[in-house]
PDB file of C-alpha atoms and ligand atoms in Angstrom:
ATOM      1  CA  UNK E   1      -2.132 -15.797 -13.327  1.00  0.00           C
ATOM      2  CA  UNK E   2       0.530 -18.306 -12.900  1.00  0.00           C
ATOM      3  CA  UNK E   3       3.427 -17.867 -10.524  1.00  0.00           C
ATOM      4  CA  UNK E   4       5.958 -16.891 -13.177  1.00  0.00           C
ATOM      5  CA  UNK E   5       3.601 -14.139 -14.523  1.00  0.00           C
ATOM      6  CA  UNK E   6       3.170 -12.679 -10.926  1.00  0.00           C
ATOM      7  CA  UNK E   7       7.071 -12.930 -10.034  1.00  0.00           C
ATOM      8  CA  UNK E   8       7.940 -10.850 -13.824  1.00  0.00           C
ATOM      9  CA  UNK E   9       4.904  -8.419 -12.983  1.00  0.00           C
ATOM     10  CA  UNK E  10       5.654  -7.421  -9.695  1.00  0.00           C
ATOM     11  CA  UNK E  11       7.210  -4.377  -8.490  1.00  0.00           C
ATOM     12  CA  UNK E  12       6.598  -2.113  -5.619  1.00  0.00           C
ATOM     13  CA  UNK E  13       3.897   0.185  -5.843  1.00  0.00           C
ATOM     14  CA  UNK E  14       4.094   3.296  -3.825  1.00  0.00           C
ATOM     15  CA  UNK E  15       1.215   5.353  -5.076  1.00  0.00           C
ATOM     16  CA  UNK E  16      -2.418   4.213  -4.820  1.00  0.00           C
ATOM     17  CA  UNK E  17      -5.497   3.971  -5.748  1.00  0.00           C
ATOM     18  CA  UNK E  18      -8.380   5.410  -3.124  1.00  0.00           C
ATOM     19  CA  UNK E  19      -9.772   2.444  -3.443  1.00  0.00           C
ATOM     20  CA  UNK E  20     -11.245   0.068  -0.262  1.00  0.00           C
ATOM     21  CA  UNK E  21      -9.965  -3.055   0.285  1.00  0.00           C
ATOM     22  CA  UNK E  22     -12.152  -5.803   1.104  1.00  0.00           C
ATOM     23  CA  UNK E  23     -11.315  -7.808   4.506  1.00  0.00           C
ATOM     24  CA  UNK E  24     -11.647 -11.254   2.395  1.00  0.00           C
ATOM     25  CA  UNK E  25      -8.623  -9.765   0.331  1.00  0.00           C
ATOM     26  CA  UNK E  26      -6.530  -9.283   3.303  1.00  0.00           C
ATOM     27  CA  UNK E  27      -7.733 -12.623   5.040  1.00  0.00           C
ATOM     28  CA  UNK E  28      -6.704 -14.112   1.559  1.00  0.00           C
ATOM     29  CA  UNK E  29      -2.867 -12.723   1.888  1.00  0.00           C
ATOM     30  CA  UNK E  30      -2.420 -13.251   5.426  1.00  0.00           C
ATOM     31  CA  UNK E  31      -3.730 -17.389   4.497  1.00  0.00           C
ATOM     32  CA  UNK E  32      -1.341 -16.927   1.734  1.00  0.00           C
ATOM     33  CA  UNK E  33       1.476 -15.174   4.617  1.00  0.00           C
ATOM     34  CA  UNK E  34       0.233 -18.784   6.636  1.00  0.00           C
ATOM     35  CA  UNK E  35       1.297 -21.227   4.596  1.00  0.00           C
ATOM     36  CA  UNK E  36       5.166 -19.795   3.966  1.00  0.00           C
ATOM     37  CA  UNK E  37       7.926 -21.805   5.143  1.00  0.00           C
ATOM     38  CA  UNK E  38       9.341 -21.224   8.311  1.00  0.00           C
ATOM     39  CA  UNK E  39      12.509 -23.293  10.292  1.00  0.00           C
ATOM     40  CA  UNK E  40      11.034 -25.952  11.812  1.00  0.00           C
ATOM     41  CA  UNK E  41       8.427 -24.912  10.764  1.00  0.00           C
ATOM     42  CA  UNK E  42       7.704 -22.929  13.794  1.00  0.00           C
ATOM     43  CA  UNK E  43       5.151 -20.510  12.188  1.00  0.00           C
ATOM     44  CA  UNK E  44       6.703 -17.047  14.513  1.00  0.00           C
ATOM     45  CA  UNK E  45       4.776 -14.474  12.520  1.00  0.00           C
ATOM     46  CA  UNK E  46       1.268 -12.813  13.168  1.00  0.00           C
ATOM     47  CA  UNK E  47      -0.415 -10.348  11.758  1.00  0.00           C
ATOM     48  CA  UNK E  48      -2.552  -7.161  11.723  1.00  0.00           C
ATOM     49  CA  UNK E  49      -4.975  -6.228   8.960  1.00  0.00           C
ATOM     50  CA  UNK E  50      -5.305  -2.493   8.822  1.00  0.00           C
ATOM     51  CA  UNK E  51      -7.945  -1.457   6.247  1.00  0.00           C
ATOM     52  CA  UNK E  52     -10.105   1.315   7.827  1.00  0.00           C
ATOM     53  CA  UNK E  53      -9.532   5.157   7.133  1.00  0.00           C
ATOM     54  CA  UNK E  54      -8.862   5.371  10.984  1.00  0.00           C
ATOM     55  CA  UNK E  55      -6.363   2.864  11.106  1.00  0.00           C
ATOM     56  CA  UNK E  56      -4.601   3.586   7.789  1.00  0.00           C
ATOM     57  CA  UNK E  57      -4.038   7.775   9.357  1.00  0.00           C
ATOM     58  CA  UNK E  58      -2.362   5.923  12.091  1.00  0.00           C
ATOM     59  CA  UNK E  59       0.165   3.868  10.762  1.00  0.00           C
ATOM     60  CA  UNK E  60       1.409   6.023   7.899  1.00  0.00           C
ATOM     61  CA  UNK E  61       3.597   8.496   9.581  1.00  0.00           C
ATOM     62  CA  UNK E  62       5.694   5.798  11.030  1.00  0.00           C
ATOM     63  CA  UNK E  63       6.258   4.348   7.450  1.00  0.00           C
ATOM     64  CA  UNK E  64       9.600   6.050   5.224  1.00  0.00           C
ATOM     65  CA  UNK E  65       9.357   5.969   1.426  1.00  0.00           C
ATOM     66  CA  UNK E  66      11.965   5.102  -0.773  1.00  0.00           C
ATOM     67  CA  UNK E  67      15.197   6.540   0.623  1.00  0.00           C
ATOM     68  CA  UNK E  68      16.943   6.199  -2.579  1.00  0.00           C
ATOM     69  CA  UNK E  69      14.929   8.987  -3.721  1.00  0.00           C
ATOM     70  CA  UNK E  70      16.112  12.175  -2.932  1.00  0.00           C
ATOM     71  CA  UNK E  71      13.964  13.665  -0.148  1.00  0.00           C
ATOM     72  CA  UNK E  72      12.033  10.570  -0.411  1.00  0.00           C
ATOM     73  CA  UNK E  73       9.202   9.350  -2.196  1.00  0.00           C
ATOM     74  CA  UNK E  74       6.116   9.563   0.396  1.00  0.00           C
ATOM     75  CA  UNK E  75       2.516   9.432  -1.536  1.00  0.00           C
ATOM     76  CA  UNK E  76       0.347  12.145  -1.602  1.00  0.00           C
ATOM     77  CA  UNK E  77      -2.803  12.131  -0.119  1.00  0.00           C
ATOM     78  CA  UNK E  78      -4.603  11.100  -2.719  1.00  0.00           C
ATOM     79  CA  UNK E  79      -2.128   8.100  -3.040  1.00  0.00           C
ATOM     80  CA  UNK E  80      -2.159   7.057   0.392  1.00  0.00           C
ATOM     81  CA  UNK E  81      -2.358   2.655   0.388  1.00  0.00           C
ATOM     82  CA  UNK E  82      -6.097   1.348   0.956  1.00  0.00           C
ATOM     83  CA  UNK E  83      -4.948  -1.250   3.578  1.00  0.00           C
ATOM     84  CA  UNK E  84      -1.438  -2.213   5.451  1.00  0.00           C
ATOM     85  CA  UNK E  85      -0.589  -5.526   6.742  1.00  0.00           C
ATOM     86  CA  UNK E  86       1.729  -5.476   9.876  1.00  0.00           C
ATOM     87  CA  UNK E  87       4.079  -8.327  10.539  1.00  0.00           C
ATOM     88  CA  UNK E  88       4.952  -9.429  14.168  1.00  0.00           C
ATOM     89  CA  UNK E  89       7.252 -11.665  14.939  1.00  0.00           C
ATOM     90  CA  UNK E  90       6.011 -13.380  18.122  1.00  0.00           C
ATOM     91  CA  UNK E  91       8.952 -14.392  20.827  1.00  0.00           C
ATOM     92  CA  UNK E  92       7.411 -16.918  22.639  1.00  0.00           C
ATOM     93  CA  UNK E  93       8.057 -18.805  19.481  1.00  0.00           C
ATOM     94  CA  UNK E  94      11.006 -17.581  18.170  1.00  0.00           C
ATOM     95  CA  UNK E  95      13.131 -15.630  20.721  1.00  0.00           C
ATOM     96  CA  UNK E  96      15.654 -14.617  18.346  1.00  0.00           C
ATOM     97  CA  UNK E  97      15.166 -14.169  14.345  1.00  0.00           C
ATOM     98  CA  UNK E  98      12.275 -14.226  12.431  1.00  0.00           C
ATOM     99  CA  UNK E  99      13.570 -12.173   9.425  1.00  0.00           C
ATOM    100  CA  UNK E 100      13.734 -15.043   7.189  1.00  0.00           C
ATOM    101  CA  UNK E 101      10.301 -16.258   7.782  1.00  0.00           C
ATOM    102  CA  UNK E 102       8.780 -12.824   7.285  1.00  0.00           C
ATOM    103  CA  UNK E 103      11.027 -12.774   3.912  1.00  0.00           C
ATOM    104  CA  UNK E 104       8.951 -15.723   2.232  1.00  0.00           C
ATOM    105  CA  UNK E 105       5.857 -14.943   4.139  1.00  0.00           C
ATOM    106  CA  UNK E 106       5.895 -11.392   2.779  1.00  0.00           C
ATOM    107  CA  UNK E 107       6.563 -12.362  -0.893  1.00  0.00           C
ATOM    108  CA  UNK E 108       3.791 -15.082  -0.524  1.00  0.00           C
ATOM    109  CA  UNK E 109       1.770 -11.649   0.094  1.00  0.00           C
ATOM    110  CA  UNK E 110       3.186  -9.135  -2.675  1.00  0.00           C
ATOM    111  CA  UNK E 111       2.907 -12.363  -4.815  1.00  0.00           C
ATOM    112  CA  UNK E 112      -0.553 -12.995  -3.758  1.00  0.00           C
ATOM    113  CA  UNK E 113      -1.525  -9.174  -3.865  1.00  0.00           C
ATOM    114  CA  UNK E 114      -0.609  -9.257  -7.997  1.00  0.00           C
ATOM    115  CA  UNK E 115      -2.733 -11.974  -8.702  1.00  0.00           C
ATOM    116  CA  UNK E 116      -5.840 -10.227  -7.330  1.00  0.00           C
ATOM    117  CA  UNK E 117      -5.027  -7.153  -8.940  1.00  0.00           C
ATOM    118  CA  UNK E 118      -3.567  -4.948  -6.079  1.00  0.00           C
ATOM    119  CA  UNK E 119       0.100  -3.476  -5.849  1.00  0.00           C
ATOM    120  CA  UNK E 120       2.272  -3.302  -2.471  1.00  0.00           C
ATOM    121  CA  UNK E 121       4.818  -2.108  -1.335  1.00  0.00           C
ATOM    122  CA  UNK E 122       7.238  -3.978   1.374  1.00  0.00           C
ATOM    123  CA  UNK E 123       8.673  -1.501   4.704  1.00  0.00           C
ATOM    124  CA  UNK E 124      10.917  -1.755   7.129  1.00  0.00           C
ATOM    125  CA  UNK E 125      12.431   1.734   7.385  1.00  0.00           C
ATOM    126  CA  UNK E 126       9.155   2.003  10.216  1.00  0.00           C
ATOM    127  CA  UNK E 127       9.120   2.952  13.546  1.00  0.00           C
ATOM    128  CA  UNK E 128       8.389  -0.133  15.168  1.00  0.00           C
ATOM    129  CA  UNK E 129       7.880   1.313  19.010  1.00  0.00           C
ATOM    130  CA  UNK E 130       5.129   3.802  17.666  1.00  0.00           C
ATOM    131  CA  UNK E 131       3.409   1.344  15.961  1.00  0.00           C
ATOM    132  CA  UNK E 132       3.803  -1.215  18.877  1.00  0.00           C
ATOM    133  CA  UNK E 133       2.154   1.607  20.927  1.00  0.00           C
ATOM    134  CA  UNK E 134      -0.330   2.988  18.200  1.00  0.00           C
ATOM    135  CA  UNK E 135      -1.934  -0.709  17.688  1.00  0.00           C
ATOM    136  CA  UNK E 136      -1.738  -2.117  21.677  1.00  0.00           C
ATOM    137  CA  UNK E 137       0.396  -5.514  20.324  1.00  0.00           C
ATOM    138  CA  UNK E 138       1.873  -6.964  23.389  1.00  0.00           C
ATOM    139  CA  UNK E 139       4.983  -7.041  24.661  1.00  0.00           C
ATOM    140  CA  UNK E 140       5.813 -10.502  23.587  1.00  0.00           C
ATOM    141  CA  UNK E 141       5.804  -9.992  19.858  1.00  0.00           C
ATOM    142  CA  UNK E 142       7.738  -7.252  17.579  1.00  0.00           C
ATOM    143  CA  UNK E 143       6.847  -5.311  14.671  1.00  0.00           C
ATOM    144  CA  UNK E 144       9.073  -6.935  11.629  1.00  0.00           C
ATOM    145  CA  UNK E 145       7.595  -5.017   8.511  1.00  0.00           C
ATOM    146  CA  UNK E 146       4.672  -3.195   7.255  1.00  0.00           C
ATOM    147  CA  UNK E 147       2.903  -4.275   3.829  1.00  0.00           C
ATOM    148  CA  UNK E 148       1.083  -1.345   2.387  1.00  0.00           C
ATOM    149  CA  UNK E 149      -1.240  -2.374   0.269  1.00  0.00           C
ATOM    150  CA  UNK E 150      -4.030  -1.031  -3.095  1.00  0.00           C
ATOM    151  CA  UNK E 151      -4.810  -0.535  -6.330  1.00  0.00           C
ATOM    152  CA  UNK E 152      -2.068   0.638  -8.041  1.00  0.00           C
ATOM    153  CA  UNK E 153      -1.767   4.066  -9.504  1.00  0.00           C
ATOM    154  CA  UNK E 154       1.942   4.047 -11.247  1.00  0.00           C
ATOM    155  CA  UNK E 155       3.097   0.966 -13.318  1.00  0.00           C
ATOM    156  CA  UNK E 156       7.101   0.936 -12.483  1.00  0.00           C
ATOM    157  CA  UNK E 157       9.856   0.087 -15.176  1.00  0.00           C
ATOM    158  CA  UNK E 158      11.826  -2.746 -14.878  1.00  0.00           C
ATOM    159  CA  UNK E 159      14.713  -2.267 -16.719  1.00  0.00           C
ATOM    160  CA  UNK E 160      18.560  -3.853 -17.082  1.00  0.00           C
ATOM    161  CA  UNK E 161      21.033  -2.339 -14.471  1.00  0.00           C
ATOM    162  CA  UNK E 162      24.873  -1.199 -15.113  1.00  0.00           C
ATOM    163  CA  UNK E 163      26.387  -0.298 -11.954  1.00  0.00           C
ATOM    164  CA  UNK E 164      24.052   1.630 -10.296  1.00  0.00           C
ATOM    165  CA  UNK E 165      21.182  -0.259  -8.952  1.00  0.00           C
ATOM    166  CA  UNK E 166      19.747   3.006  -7.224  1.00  0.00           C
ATOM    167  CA  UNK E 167      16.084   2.864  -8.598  1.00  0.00           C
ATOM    168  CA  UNK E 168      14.991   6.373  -9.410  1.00  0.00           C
ATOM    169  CA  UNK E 169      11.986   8.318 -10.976  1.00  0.00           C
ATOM    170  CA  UNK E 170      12.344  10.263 -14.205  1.00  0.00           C
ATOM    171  CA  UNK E 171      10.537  13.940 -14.961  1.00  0.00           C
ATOM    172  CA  UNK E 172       7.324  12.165 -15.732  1.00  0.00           C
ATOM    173  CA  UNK E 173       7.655  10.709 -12.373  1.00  0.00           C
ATOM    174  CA  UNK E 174       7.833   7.566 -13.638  1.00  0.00           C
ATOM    175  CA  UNK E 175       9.892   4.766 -11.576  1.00  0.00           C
ATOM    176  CA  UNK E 176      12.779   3.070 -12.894  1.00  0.00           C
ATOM    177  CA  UNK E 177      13.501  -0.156 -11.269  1.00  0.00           C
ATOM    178  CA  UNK E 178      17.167  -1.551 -12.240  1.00  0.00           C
ATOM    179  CA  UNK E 179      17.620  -5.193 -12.202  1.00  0.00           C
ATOM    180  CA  UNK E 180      20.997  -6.610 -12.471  1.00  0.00           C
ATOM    181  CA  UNK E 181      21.245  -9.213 -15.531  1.00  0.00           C
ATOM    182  CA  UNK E 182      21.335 -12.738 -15.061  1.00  0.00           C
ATOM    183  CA  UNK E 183      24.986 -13.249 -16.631  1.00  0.00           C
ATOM    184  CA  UNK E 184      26.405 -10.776 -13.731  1.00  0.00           C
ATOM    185  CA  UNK E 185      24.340 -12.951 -11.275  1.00  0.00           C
ATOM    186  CA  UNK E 186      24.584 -16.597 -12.047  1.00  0.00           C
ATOM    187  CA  UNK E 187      27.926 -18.754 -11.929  1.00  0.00           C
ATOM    188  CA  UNK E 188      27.874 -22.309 -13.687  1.00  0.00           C
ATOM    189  CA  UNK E 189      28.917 -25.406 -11.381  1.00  0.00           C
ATOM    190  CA  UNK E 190      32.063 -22.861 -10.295  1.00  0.00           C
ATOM    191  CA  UNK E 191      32.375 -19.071  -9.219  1.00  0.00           C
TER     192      UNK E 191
HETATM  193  C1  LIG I   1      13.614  -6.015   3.287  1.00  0.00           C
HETATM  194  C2  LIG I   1      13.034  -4.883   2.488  1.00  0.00           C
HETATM  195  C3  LIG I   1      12.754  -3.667   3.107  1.00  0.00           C
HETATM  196  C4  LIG I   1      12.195  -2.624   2.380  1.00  0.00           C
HETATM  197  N1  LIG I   1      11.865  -1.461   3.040  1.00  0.00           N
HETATM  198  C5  LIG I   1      11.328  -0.444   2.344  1.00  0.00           C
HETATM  199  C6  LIG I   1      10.958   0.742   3.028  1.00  0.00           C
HETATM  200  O1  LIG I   1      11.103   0.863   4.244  1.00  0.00           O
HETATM  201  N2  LIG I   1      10.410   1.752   2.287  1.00  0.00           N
HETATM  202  C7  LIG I   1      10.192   1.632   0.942  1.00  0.00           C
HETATM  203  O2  LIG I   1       9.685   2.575   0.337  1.00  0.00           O
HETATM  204  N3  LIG I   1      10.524   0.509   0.264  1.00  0.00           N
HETATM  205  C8  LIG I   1      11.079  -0.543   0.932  1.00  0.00           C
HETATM  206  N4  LIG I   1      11.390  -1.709   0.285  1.00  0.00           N
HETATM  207  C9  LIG I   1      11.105  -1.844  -1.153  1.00  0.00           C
HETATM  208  C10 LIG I   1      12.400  -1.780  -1.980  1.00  0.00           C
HETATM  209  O3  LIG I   1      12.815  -0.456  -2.095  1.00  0.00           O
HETATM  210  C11 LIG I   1      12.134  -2.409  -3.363  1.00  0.00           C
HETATM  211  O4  LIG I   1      11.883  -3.784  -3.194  1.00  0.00           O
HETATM  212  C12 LIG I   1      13.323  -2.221  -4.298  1.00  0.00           C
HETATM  213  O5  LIG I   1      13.448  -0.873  -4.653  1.00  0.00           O
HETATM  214  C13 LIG I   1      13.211  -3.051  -5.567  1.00  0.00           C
HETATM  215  O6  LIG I   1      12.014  -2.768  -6.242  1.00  0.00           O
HETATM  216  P1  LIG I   1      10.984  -3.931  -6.595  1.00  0.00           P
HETATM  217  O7  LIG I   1      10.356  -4.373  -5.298  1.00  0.00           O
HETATM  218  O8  LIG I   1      10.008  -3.297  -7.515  1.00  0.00           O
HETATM  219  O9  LIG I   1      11.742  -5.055  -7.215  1.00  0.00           O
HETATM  220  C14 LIG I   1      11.912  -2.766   0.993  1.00  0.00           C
HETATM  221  C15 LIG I   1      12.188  -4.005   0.381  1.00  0.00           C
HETATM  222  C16 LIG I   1      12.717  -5.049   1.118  1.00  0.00           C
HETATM  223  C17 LIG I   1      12.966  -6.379   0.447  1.00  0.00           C
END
């Protein structure tokens, strides 16, 4: 799949396969997570591959779903993610910051994720202090996101927004992803 194909095809996935994911697939987005670009290129980030039942019960109530969705959007059990990846920012490196380099290190993952197959979906509505605490990361490094990651079980719609970019699921439970057109968004040589 070339890169084009994977940026068009992507959208967040929030229901799931129960489905394993192998630890060469996670190695292979944190490698692609790596090799992001960073200022200065002072590589802050780490990461934590969750993938085991155990692990995945403790992260996911400290993850929120979807707030545009009226009293959320939280998968069912049965469409719990297969695997999360946490993002730390490490301040040694960078004592301040660290949100842009997770930015392109996380859609280096997501991007990655499509090509193999899998969906994700990006959080950072998370409660970083009980993860800190659930996971033992040391003091010296902060919890930035939380990529949940499977097989997808819901194909969302990307369709044309008006004003309301709200995404939102219809009565087949199907999610609507408005995207705001490319005349609103681009201005030629002046604004
Ligand atoms: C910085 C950032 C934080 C996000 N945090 C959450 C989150 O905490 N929970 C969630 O369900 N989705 C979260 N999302 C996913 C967005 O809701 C999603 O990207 C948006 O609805 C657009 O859909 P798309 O990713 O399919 O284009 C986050 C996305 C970004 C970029």
């Amino acid at each position: 799949m070339n890169v084009s194909s994977a940026i068009q095809r992507r959208r967040t996935i929030r229901r799931f396969k129960n489905q394993f994911v192998p630890e060469s697939m996670l190695i292979k987005f944190v490698d692609a997570a790596r090799l992001a670009p960073s200022a200065g290129n002072s590589q802050p980030l780490e990461y934590i591959t969750v993938a085991s039942a155990s692990g995945c019960e403790k992260i996911f109530p400290h993850l929120k779903w979807a707030r545009f969705i009226g009293g959320g959007d939280t998968p069912a059990e049965d469409k719990k993610p297969a695997a999360y990846i946490v993002v730390l920012i490490n301040r040694n490196i960078a004592a301040k910051g660290g949100g842009h380099e997770s930015g392109a290190a996380v859609q280096n993952i997501l991007l990655s994720a499509i090509e193999e197959g899998y969906g994700a979906c990006w959080l950072r509505s998370v409660d970083r202090a009980a993860i800190k605490e659930a996971f033992g990361i040391a003091g010296h490094c902060d919890v930035d996101s939380v990529v949940a990651l499977g097989k997808p079980a819901e194909s969302p719609i990307t369709e044309l927004a008006g004003d309301d970019t709200k995404y939102w699921r219809d009565d087949r439970g199907l999610l609507h992803v408005p995207k705001r057109s490319i005349d609103t968004i681009l201005h030629k040589e002046k604004f």
